[in-house]
């Protein structure tokens, strides 16, 4: 997933943004309905094995999409006085996610719990990239993305992610959620060709998705 230091020096901020925001892997979740099984109403019920997978796969893919912005946030903050931790911004994201979930008829507390992990996963990537670039500045990105523009993309991803969380209460509460989530995670990890850093961060971002893992009641 990482380009060579030489190739990285040739990248422009615009090229990075295009890769993260509009590249083939960032367009959206794989078309689960394309499968013959997905087309059958007898197996797309959220409580069934495949139905749960069909609900969780978009949620995992949206988490990966959101996580991809960590590279741009890290590039925007690297070499500045802006810290990785931003309690004010994080509070705004959590409040907005809870409000959107409530308005959509979902569980605001459970949604905020998932988003806390999303935020921490994003910061893990930022810190790792900053450490990497501090150790080898030649590997750092060229230029600095506009943080405000990056946050607009994050906000769009947040709205879609809230919808995916609200749409999947039965799948997240199913006793087999852990195994189904692991399968969906493997699919997304392979489809987006995640490197070890981003794969590990994605796993962290999904820790509170399954009710059986968190102990929270279903929506």
Coordinates of N, CA, C and O in Angstrom, one line a residue, residues 18-208:
X18 N -7.3 12.6 -4.6 CA -8.1 11.8 -5.6 C -8.0 10.3 -5.3 O -9.0 9.6 -5.3
X19 N -6.8 9.9 -4.9 CA -6.7 8.4 -4.5 C -7.5 8.0 -3.4 O -8.2 7.0 -3.4
X20 N -7.6 8.9 -2.3 CA -8.3 8.5 -1.1 C -9.8 8.7 -1.3 O -10.6 7.8 -0.9
X21 N -10.2 9.8 -2.0 CA -11.6 10.1 -2.0 C -12.4 9.5 -3.2 O -13.5 9.2 -3.1
X22 N -11.7 9.3 -4.3 CA -12.4 8.9 -5.5 C -11.8 7.6 -6.2 O -12.2 7.3 -7.3
X23 N -10.8 7.0 -5.5 CA -10.2 5.8 -6.1 C -11.2 4.7 -6.1 O -12.2 4.7 -5.5
X24 N -10.9 3.6 -6.9 CA -11.8 2.5 -7.1 C -12.2 1.9 -5.7 O -13.4 1.5 -5.6
X25 N -11.3 1.8 -4.8 CA -11.7 1.2 -3.5 C -12.5 2.1 -2.6 O -13.0 1.6 -1.7
X26 N -12.5 3.4 -2.9 CA -13.2 4.3 -2.1 C -14.6 4.7 -2.6 O -15.2 5.5 -2.0
X27 N -15.0 4.1 -3.7 CA -16.3 4.5 -4.3 C -17.4 4.1 -3.3 O -18.4 4.8 -3.2
X28 N -17.3 3.0 -2.7 CA -18.3 2.5 -1.8 C -18.2 1.0 -1.5 O -17.3 0.4 -2.0
X29 N -19.2 0.5 -0.8 CA -19.1 -1.0 -0.5 C -19.3 -1.8 -1.7 O -20.0 -1.4 -2.7
X30 N -18.8 -3.0 -1.8 CA -19.0 -3.9 -2.9 C -20.5 -4.1 -3.1 O -21.3 -4.1 -2.1
X31 N -21.0 -4.3 -4.3 CA -22.4 -4.5 -4.6 C -22.9 -5.8 -4.1 O -23.0 -6.8 -4.9
X32 N -23.3 -5.9 -2.8 CA -23.7 -7.2 -2.3 C -24.9 -7.8 -3.0 O -25.1 -9.0 -3.0
X33 N -25.7 -6.9 -3.5 CA -26.9 -7.4 -4.2 C -26.6 -8.1 -5.5 O -27.5 -8.8 -6.1
X34 N -25.4 -8.1 -6.0 CA -25.1 -8.7 -7.2 C -25.0 -10.2 -7.1 O -25.1 -11.0 -8.0
X35 N -24.9 -10.7 -5.8 CA -24.8 -12.1 -5.6 C -26.2 -12.7 -5.7 O -27.2 -12.1 -5.3
X36 N -26.3 -13.9 -6.3 CA -27.6 -14.6 -6.4 C -28.3 -14.7 -5.1 O -29.5 -14.6 -4.9
X37 N -27.5 -15.0 -4.0 CA -28.0 -15.2 -2.7 C -28.6 -13.9 -2.2 O -29.7 -13.8 -1.6
X38 N -27.9 -12.7 -2.5 CA -28.4 -11.4 -2.1 C -29.7 -11.1 -2.7 O -30.5 -10.3 -2.2
X39 N -30.0 -11.6 -3.9 CA -31.2 -11.3 -4.7 C -32.4 -12.0 -4.1 O -33.5 -11.7 -4.4
X40 N -32.2 -13.0 -3.3 CA -33.3 -13.8 -2.8 C -33.8 -13.3 -1.5 O -33.1 -13.1 -0.6
X41 N -35.1 -12.9 -1.5 CA -35.7 -12.3 -0.2 C -35.6 -13.3 0.9 O -35.8 -12.9 2.1
X42 N -35.4 -14.6 0.7 CA -35.4 -15.5 1.8 C -34.1 -15.5 2.6 O -34.1 -16.1 3.7
X43 N -33.1 -14.9 2.0 CA -31.8 -14.9 2.7 C -31.3 -13.5 3.0 O -30.2 -13.3 3.5
X44 N -32.1 -12.5 2.7 CA -31.6 -11.1 3.0 C -32.2 -10.5 4.2 O -32.1 -9.4 4.5
X45 N -33.0 -11.4 5.0 CA -33.5 -10.9 6.3 C -32.3 -10.7 7.2 O -31.3 -11.5 7.3
X46 N -32.3 -9.5 7.9 CA -31.1 -9.1 8.7 C -30.7 -10.1 9.7 O -29.5 -10.2 10.0
X47 N -31.6 -10.9 10.2 CA -31.3 -11.9 11.2 C -30.6 -13.1 10.7 O -30.1 -13.9 11.5
X48 N -30.6 -13.4 9.4 CA -30.0 -14.6 8.9 C -28.5 -14.3 8.7 O -28.0 -13.2 8.7
X49 N -27.8 -15.5 8.4 CA -26.3 -15.3 8.3 C -26.0 -14.4 7.1 O -25.2 -13.5 7.3
X50 N -26.5 -14.7 5.9 CA -26.2 -13.8 4.8 C -26.8 -12.4 5.0 O -26.1 -11.4 4.6
X51 N -28.0 -12.3 5.5 CA -28.6 -11.0 5.8 C -27.7 -10.2 6.7 O -27.6 -9.0 6.5
X52 N -27.2 -10.8 7.7 CA -26.3 -10.0 8.6 C -25.1 -9.6 7.9 O -24.6 -8.5 8.1
X53 N -24.5 -10.5 7.1 CA -23.3 -10.1 6.4 C -23.6 -8.9 5.4 O -22.8 -8.0 5.3
X54 N -24.8 -9.0 4.8 CA -25.1 -7.9 3.8 C -25.3 -6.6 4.6 O -25.1 -5.5 4.0
X55 N -25.7 -6.6 5.8 CA -25.8 -5.4 6.6 C -24.5 -4.9 7.1 O -24.2 -3.7 7.2
X56 N -23.6 -5.8 7.5 CA -22.4 -5.4 8.2 C -21.3 -5.0 7.1 O -20.4 -4.2 7.5
X57 N -21.4 -5.6 5.9 CA -20.3 -5.3 4.9 C -20.3 -3.8 4.6 O -19.2 -3.2 4.6
X58 N -21.4 -3.2 4.3 CA -21.3 -1.7 4.1 C -20.8 -0.9 5.3 O -20.1 0.0 5.1
X59 N -21.2 -1.4 6.5 CA -20.7 -0.7 7.7 C -19.2 -0.8 7.8 O -18.5 0.2 8.1
X60 N -18.6 -1.9 7.5 CA -17.2 -2.1 7.6 C -16.5 -1.3 6.5 O -15.5 -0.7 6.7
X61 N -17.1 -1.3 5.3 CA -16.5 -0.6 4.2 C -16.5 0.9 4.4 O -15.5 1.6 4.1
X62 N -17.6 1.4 5.0 CA -17.7 2.8 5.4 C -16.6 3.2 6.4 O -16.1 4.3 6.4
X63 N -16.4 2.3 7.4 CA -15.4 2.5 8.4 C -14.0 2.6 7.7 O -13.2 3.4 8.1
X64 N -13.7 1.7 6.7 CA -12.5 1.8 6.0 C -12.4 3.1 5.2 O -11.3 3.7 5.1
X65 N -13.5 3.5 4.6 CA -13.5 4.8 3.9 C -13.2 6.0 4.8 O -12.4 6.8 4.5
X66 N -13.8 5.9 6.0 CA -13.5 7.0 7.0 C -12.0 6.9 7.4 O -11.4 8.0 7.6
X67 N -11.5 5.7 7.6 CA -10.2 5.6 8.1 C -9.1 6.1 7.1 O -8.1 6.5 7.5
X68 N -9.5 6.0 5.8 CA -8.6 6.4 4.8 C -8.3 7.9 4.9 O -7.2 8.4 4.4
X69 N -9.2 8.7 5.5 CA -8.9 10.1 5.7 C -7.8 10.4 6.7 O -7.3 11.5 6.8
X70 N -7.5 9.4 7.5 CA -6.5 9.6 8.5 C -5.1 10.0 7.9 O -4.4 10.8 8.5
X71 N -4.8 9.5 6.7 CA -3.6 9.8 6.0 C -3.6 11.3 5.7 O -2.5 12.0 5.8
X72 N -4.7 11.8 5.2 CA -4.8 13.2 4.9 C -4.8 14.1 6.1 O -4.1 15.2 6.1
X73 N -5.4 13.7 7.1 CA -5.4 14.5 8.4 C -4.0 14.5 8.9 O -3.5 15.6 9.4
X74 N -3.3 13.4 8.9 CA -1.9 13.3 9.4 C -1.1 14.3 8.5 O -0.2 15.0 9.1
X75 N -1.2 14.3 7.2 CA -0.4 15.1 6.4 C -0.7 16.6 6.6 O 0.2 17.5 6.6
X76 N -2.0 16.9 6.9 CA -2.4 18.3 7.2 C -1.8 18.8 8.5 O -1.5 20.0 8.6
X77 N -1.6 17.9 9.5 CA -1.1 18.3 10.8 C 0.4 18.2 10.9 O 0.9 18.8 11.8
X78 N 1.0 17.4 10.1 CA 2.4 17.1 10.3 C 3.2 18.3 10.1 O 3.0 19.1 9.2
X79 N 4.2 18.6 11.0 CA 5.0 19.7 11.0 C 4.4 21.0 11.4 O 4.9 22.1 11.3
X80 N 3.2 20.9 12.0 CA 2.5 22.1 12.5 C 2.3 21.9 14.0 O 2.7 20.9 14.6
X81 N 1.7 22.9 14.6 CA 1.4 22.8 16.1 C 0.1 22.1 16.4 O -0.3 22.0 17.6
X82 N -0.6 21.7 15.4 CA -1.9 21.0 15.6 C -1.7 19.6 16.1 O -1.1 18.8 15.5
X83 N -2.2 19.3 17.3 CA -2.0 18.0 17.9 C -3.0 17.0 17.2 O -4.0 17.3 16.6
X84 N -2.6 15.7 17.4 CA -3.5 14.7 16.8 C -4.8 14.7 17.6 O -5.9 14.6 17.0
X85 N -4.7 14.8 18.9 CA -5.9 14.8 19.7 C -6.6 16.2 19.6 O -5.9 17.2 19.7
X86 N -7.9 16.2 19.3 CA -8.7 17.4 19.2 C -10.0 17.2 19.9 O -11.0 16.9 19.3
X87 N -10.0 17.3 21.2 CA -11.3 17.0 22.0 C -12.5 17.8 21.5 O -13.6 17.2 21.6
X88 N -12.3 19.0 21.1 CA -13.5 19.8 20.7 C -14.1 19.2 19.4 O -15.3 19.0 19.3
X89 N -13.2 19.0 18.4 CA -13.7 18.3 17.2 C -14.3 17.0 17.5 O -15.3 16.6 16.9
X90 N -13.6 16.2 18.3 CA -14.1 14.8 18.6 C -15.5 14.9 19.3 O -16.4 14.1 18.9
X91 N -15.7 15.8 20.2 CA -17.0 16.0 20.8 C -18.1 16.3 19.8 O -19.2 15.9 19.9
X92 N -17.7 17.2 18.9 CA -18.7 17.6 17.9 C -19.1 16.4 17.0 O -20.3 16.2 16.7
X93 N -18.1 15.6 16.7 CA -18.4 14.4 15.9 C -19.3 13.4 16.6 O -20.3 12.9 16.1
X94 N -19.0 13.2 17.9 CA -19.8 12.3 18.7 C -21.2 12.8 18.9 O -22.2 12.0 18.8
X95 N -21.4 14.1 19.2 CA -22.7 14.7 19.4 C -23.5 14.6 18.1 O -24.7 14.3 18.1
X96 N -22.9 14.9 17.0 CA -23.6 14.8 15.7 C -24.0 13.4 15.3 O -25.2 13.2 14.9
X97 N -23.2 12.4 15.6 CA -23.5 11.0 15.3 C -24.7 10.6 16.2 O -25.6 9.9 15.7
X98 N -24.7 10.9 17.5 CA -25.7 10.5 18.4 C -27.0 11.2 17.9 O -28.1 10.6 18.0
X99 N -27.0 12.5 17.6 CA -28.2 13.2 17.2 C -28.8 12.6 15.9 O -30.0 12.4 15.8
X100 N -27.9 12.3 14.9 CA -28.4 11.7 13.7 C -29.0 10.4 13.9 O -30.0 10.0 13.2
X101 N -28.4 9.6 14.8 CA -28.9 8.2 15.1 C -30.3 8.4 15.7 O -31.2 7.6 15.4
X102 N -30.4 9.3 16.6 CA -31.7 9.5 17.3 C -32.8 9.9 16.3 O -33.9 9.4 16.4
X103 N -32.5 10.8 15.4 CA -33.4 11.3 14.5 C -33.8 10.2 13.5 O -34.9 10.2 13.0
X104 N -32.9 9.2 13.3 CA -33.2 8.1 12.3 C -33.9 6.9 13.0 O -34.1 5.9 12.4
X105 N -34.1 7.1 14.3 CA -34.8 6.0 15.1 C -33.8 5.0 15.6 O -34.2 3.9 16.0
X106 N -32.5 5.3 15.6 CA -31.5 4.3 16.1 C -31.1 4.6 17.6 O -31.7 5.4 18.2
X107 N -30.1 3.9 18.0 CA -29.6 4.0 19.4 C -28.5 5.0 19.4 O -27.4 4.6 18.9
X108 N -28.7 6.1 20.0 CA -27.6 7.2 20.0 C -26.4 6.7 20.8 O -25.3 7.0 20.4
X109 N -26.6 6.0 21.9 CA -25.5 5.6 22.7 C -24.6 4.6 22.0 O -23.4 4.7 22.0
X110 N -25.3 3.6 21.4 CA -24.5 2.6 20.7 C -23.8 3.2 19.5 O -22.6 2.8 19.2
X111 N -24.4 4.1 18.8 CA -23.8 4.8 17.7 C -22.6 5.6 18.1 O -21.5 5.5 17.5
X112 N -22.7 6.3 19.2 CA -21.6 7.1 19.7 C -20.4 6.2 20.1 O -19.3 6.5 19.9
X113 N -20.8 5.0 20.7 CA -19.7 4.0 21.0 C -18.9 3.6 19.8 O -17.7 3.5 19.9
X114 N -19.6 3.3 18.7 CA -18.9 2.9 17.5 C -18.0 4.0 17.0 O -16.9 3.8 16.6
X115 N -18.6 5.2 17.1 CA -17.8 6.4 16.6 C -16.6 6.7 17.5 O -15.6 7.2 17.0
X116 N -16.7 6.4 18.8 CA -15.5 6.6 19.6 C -14.3 5.8 19.1 O -13.2 6.2 19.1
X117 N -14.7 4.5 18.8 CA -13.6 3.6 18.3 C -13.1 4.1 16.9 O -11.9 4.0 16.6
X118 N -14.0 4.6 16.1 CA -13.6 5.2 14.8 C -12.6 6.3 14.9 O -11.6 6.3 14.2
X119 N -12.9 7.2 15.9 CA -12.0 8.3 16.1 C -10.6 7.8 16.6 O -9.6 8.3 16.2
X120 N -10.7 6.9 17.6 CA -9.4 6.4 18.1 C -8.6 5.7 17.0 O -7.3 5.8 17.0
X121 N -9.2 4.9 16.2 CA -8.5 4.2 15.1 C -7.9 5.2 14.1 O -6.8 5.1 13.7
X122 N -8.6 6.3 13.8 CA -8.1 7.4 13.0 C -6.8 8.0 13.6 O -5.8 8.2 12.9
X123 N -6.9 8.2 14.9 CA -5.7 8.8 15.6 C -4.5 7.9 15.6 O -3.4 8.3 15.6
X124 N -4.8 6.6 15.7 CA -3.7 5.6 15.7 C -2.9 5.7 14.4 O -1.7 5.6 14.4
X125 N -3.7 5.8 13.3 CA -3.0 5.9 12.0 C -2.2 7.2 11.9 O -1.1 7.2 11.5
X126 N -2.8 8.3 12.4 CA -2.1 9.6 12.4 C -0.8 9.5 13.2 O 0.2 10.0 12.7
X127 N -0.9 9.0 14.4 CA 0.4 8.9 15.2 C 1.4 8.0 14.5 O 2.6 8.4 14.6
X128 N 1.0 6.9 14.0 CA 2.0 6.0 13.3 C 2.6 6.7 12.1 O 3.8 6.6 11.9
X129 N 1.8 7.4 11.3 CA 2.4 8.1 10.2 C 3.3 9.2 10.6 O 4.4 9.4 10.0
X130 N 3.0 10.0 11.6 CA 3.8 11.0 12.1 C 5.2 10.5 12.6 O 6.3 11.0 12.3
X131 N 5.1 9.3 13.3 CA 6.4 8.7 13.8 C 7.2 8.3 12.6 O 8.4 8.4 12.6
X132 N 6.6 7.7 11.6 CA 7.3 7.2 10.4 C 7.9 8.4 9.6 O 9.1 8.3 9.2
X133 N 7.2 9.5 9.5 CA 7.7 10.7 8.8 C 8.8 11.4 9.6 O 9.8 11.9 9.0
X134 N 8.7 11.4 10.9 CA 9.7 12.0 11.7 C 11.0 11.2 11.6 O 12.1 11.8 11.6
X135 N 10.9 9.9 11.5 CA 12.1 9.0 11.4 C 12.7 9.1 10.0 O 13.9 9.0 9.8
X136 N 11.9 9.4 9.0 CA 12.3 9.5 7.6 C 11.6 10.5 6.9 O 10.6 10.2 6.2
X137 N 12.0 11.8 7.0 CA 11.2 12.9 6.3 C 11.1 12.7 4.8 O 10.2 13.3 4.2
X138 N 12.0 12.0 4.2 CA 11.9 11.8 2.8 C 10.7 11.0 2.4 O 10.3 11.0 1.2
X139 N 10.1 10.3 3.4 CA 8.9 9.5 3.1 C 7.7 10.3 3.4 O 6.6 9.7 3.1
X140 N 7.8 11.5 3.8 CA 6.6 12.3 4.1 C 5.9 12.8 2.9 O 6.6 12.9 1.8
X141 N 4.6 13.1 2.9 CA 3.9 13.6 1.8 C 4.4 15.0 1.3 O 4.9 15.7 2.2
X142 N 4.2 15.3 0.1 CA 4.5 16.6 -0.4 C 3.3 17.5 -0.3 O 2.2 17.1 -0.6
X143 N 3.6 18.7 0.3 CA 2.5 19.6 0.4 C 1.6 19.3 1.6 O 1.9 18.3 2.4
X144 N 0.6 20.1 1.8 CA -0.3 19.9 3.0 C -1.8 20.0 2.6 O -2.2 21.1 2.1
X145 N -2.5 19.0 2.8 CA -4.0 19.1 2.4 C -4.7 20.1 3.3 O -4.2 20.5 4.4
X146 N -5.8 20.6 2.8 CA -6.6 21.6 3.5 C -7.4 20.8 4.5 O -8.3 20.0 4.1
X147 N -7.2 21.0 5.8 CA -7.8 20.2 6.8 C -9.3 20.4 6.8 O -10.1 19.5 7.1
X148 N -9.8 21.6 6.5 CA -11.2 21.9 6.5 C -11.9 21.0 5.4 O -13.0 20.5 5.6
X149 N -11.2 20.9 4.2 CA -11.8 20.1 3.1 C -11.8 18.6 3.5 O -12.8 17.9 3.2
X150 N -10.8 18.2 4.2 CA -10.7 16.8 4.6 C -11.8 16.5 5.6 O -12.5 15.5 5.6
X151 N -12.1 17.4 6.5 CA -13.1 17.2 7.5 C -14.5 17.2 6.9 O -15.4 16.6 7.4
X152 N -14.7 17.9 5.7 CA -15.9 17.8 5.0 C -16.2 16.4 4.5 O -17.3 15.9 4.6
X153 N -15.1 15.8 4.0 CA -15.2 14.4 3.5 C -15.5 13.5 4.7 O -16.3 12.5 4.6
X154 N -14.9 13.7 5.8 CA -15.1 12.9 7.0 C -16.6 13.0 7.5 O -17.2 12.1 7.8
X155 N -17.1 14.3 7.4 CA -18.5 14.5 7.8 C -19.5 13.7 6.9 O -20.5 13.1 7.3
X156 N -19.1 13.7 5.6 CA -20.0 12.9 4.7 C -19.9 11.4 5.0 O -21.0 10.7 5.0
X157 N -18.7 10.9 5.3 CA -18.6 9.5 5.6 C -19.3 9.2 6.9 O -19.9 8.2 7.1
X158 N -19.3 10.2 7.9 CA -20.0 10.0 9.1 C -21.5 9.8 9.0 O -22.1 9.0 9.6
X159 N -22.1 10.6 8.1 CA -23.5 10.5 7.8 C -23.9 9.1 7.3 O -24.8 8.5 7.8
X160 N -23.1 8.7 6.3 CA -23.3 7.3 5.8 C -23.1 6.2 6.8 O -23.8 5.2 6.8
X161 N -22.1 6.4 7.6 CA -21.8 5.4 8.6 C -22.9 5.3 9.7 O -23.3 4.2 10.1
X162 N -23.5 6.5 10.1 CA -24.6 6.5 11.0 C -25.8 5.7 10.4 O -26.4 4.9 11.1
X163 N -26.0 5.9 9.2 CA -27.1 5.2 8.5 C -26.9 3.7 8.5 O -27.8 2.9 8.7
X164 N -25.7 3.3 8.3 CA -25.3 1.9 8.3 C -25.5 1.2 9.7 O -25.9 0.1 9.8
X165 N -25.1 2.0 10.7 CA -25.3 1.5 12.1 C -26.8 1.4 12.4 O -27.2 0.4 13.0
X166 N -27.5 2.4 12.1 CA -29.0 2.4 12.4 C -29.7 1.3 11.6 O -30.7 0.7 12.1
X167 N -29.2 0.9 10.4 CA -29.9 -0.1 9.6 C -29.5 -1.5 10.0 O -30.0 -2.4 9.4
X168 N -28.6 -1.7 11.0 CA -28.1 -3.0 11.2 C -28.3 -3.5 12.7 O -27.4 -4.2 13.2
X169 N -29.3 -3.1 13.4 CA -29.4 -3.5 14.8 C -29.5 -5.1 15.0 O -28.9 -5.6 15.9
X170 N -30.3 -5.7 14.1 CA -30.4 -7.2 14.3 C -29.1 -7.9 14.0 O -28.7 -8.8 14.7
X171 N -28.4 -7.4 13.0 CA -27.1 -8.0 12.6 C -26.1 -7.8 13.7 O -25.3 -8.7 14.0
X172 N -26.1 -6.7 14.3 CA -25.1 -6.3 15.3 C -25.4 -7.1 16.7 O -24.6 -7.3 17.5
X173 N -26.7 -7.4 16.8 CA -27.1 -8.1 18.1 C -27.1 -9.6 17.9 O -27.2 -10.3 18.9
X174 N -26.9 -10.1 16.7 CA -27.0 -11.6 16.5 C -25.8 -12.3 17.2 O -24.7 -11.7 17.3
X175 N -26.0 -13.5 17.7 CA -25.0 -14.2 18.4 C -23.8 -14.5 17.5 O -22.7 -14.7 18.0
X176 N -24.0 -14.5 16.2 CA -22.9 -14.8 15.3 C -22.3 -13.5 14.7 O -21.6 -13.6 13.7
X177 N -22.6 -12.4 15.3 CA -22.1 -11.1 14.8 C -20.6 -11.1 14.7 O -20.0 -10.6 13.7
X178 N -19.9 -11.6 15.7 CA -18.5 -11.6 15.7 C -17.9 -12.2 14.5 O -17.0 -11.7 13.8
X179 N -18.3 -13.4 14.2 CA -17.8 -14.2 13.0 C -18.2 -13.5 11.7 O -17.4 -13.4 10.8
X180 N -19.4 -13.0 11.6 CA -19.8 -12.3 10.4 C -19.0 -11.0 10.2 O -18.6 -10.7 9.1
X181 N -18.8 -10.3 11.3 CA -18.0 -9.1 11.2 C -16.6 -9.3 10.7 O -16.0 -8.6 9.9
X182 N -16.0 -10.4 11.3 CA -14.7 -10.8 10.9 C -14.6 -11.1 9.4 O -13.6 -10.7 8.7
X183 N -15.6 -11.8 8.9 CA -15.7 -12.1 7.4 C -15.8 -10.9 6.6 O -15.1 -10.7 5.6
X184 N -16.6 -9.9 7.0 CA -16.8 -8.7 6.3 C -15.5 -7.9 6.3 O -15.1 -7.2 5.4
X185 N -14.9 -7.9 7.5 CA -13.6 -7.2 7.6 C -12.5 -7.7 6.7 O -11.8 -7.0 6.1
X186 N -12.5 -9.0 6.6 CA -11.5 -9.7 5.7 C -11.8 -9.3 4.2 O -10.8 -9.0 3.5
X187 N -13.1 -9.2 3.9 CA -13.5 -8.8 2.5 C -13.0 -7.4 2.2 O -12.3 -7.2 1.2
X188 N -13.2 -6.5 3.1 CA -12.9 -5.1 2.9 C -11.4 -4.9 2.9 O -10.8 -4.2 2.1
X189 N -10.7 -5.6 3.8 CA -9.2 -5.5 3.9 C -8.6 -6.0 2.6 O -7.7 -5.3 2.1
X190 N -9.1 -7.0 2.0 CA -8.6 -7.5 0.8 C -9.0 -6.6 -0.4 O -8.1 -6.3 -1.3
X191 N -10.2 -6.2 -0.4 CA -10.7 -5.3 -1.5 C -10.0 -4.0 -1.6 O -9.7 -3.5 -2.7
X192 N -9.7 -3.4 -0.4 CA -9.0 -2.1 -0.4 C -7.5 -2.3 -0.2 O -6.8 -1.3 -0.2
X193 N -7.0 -3.5 -0.2 CA -5.6 -3.8 -0.2 C -4.9 -3.0 1.0 O -4.0 -2.2 0.8
X194 N -5.5 -3.1 2.2 CA -5.0 -2.4 3.3 C -3.6 -3.0 3.8 O -3.4 -4.2 3.8
X195 N -2.7 -2.1 4.1 CA -1.5 -2.5 4.7 C -1.7 -2.8 6.2 O -2.8 -2.6 6.7
X196 N -0.7 -3.4 6.8 CA -0.8 -3.8 8.3 C -1.3 -2.6 9.2 O -2.1 -2.9 10.1
X197 N -0.8 -1.4 9.0 CA -1.2 -0.3 9.8 C -2.7 -0.1 9.7 O -3.4 0.0 10.7
X198 N -3.2 0.0 8.5 CA -4.6 0.4 8.3 C -5.5 -0.8 8.6 O -6.6 -0.7 9.1
X199 N -5.0 -2.0 8.4 CA -5.8 -3.2 8.7 C -6.0 -3.3 10.2 O -7.1 -3.6 10.7
X200 N -4.9 -3.1 11.0 CA -5.0 -3.1 12.4 C -5.9 -2.0 13.0 O -6.7 -2.2 13.9
X201 N -5.8 -0.8 12.4 CA -6.7 0.3 12.8 C -8.1 0.0 12.5 O -9.0 0.3 13.3
X202 N -8.4 -0.6 11.3 CA -9.8 -1.0 11.0 C -10.4 -1.9 12.0 O -11.5 -1.8 12.5
X203 N -9.6 -2.9 12.4 CA -10.0 -3.9 13.5 C -10.4 -3.1 14.7 O -11.4 -3.4 15.4
X204 N -9.6 -2.1 15.1 CA -9.9 -1.3 16.3 C -11.1 -0.5 16.1 O -11.9 -0.4 17.0
X205 N -11.3 0.0 14.9 CA -12.5 0.8 14.6 C -13.8 0.1 14.7 O -14.9 0.7 15.0
X206 N -13.8 -1.2 14.6 CA -15.0 -2.1 14.6 C -15.3 -2.7 16.0 O -16.2 -3.5 16.1
X207 N -14.5 -2.4 17.0 CA -14.6 -3.1 18.3 C -16.0 -3.1 18.9 O -16.4 -4.0 19.6
X208 N -16.7 -2.0 18.7 CA -18.0 -1.8 19.4 C -19.2 -2.1 18.4 O -20.3 -1.8 18.8

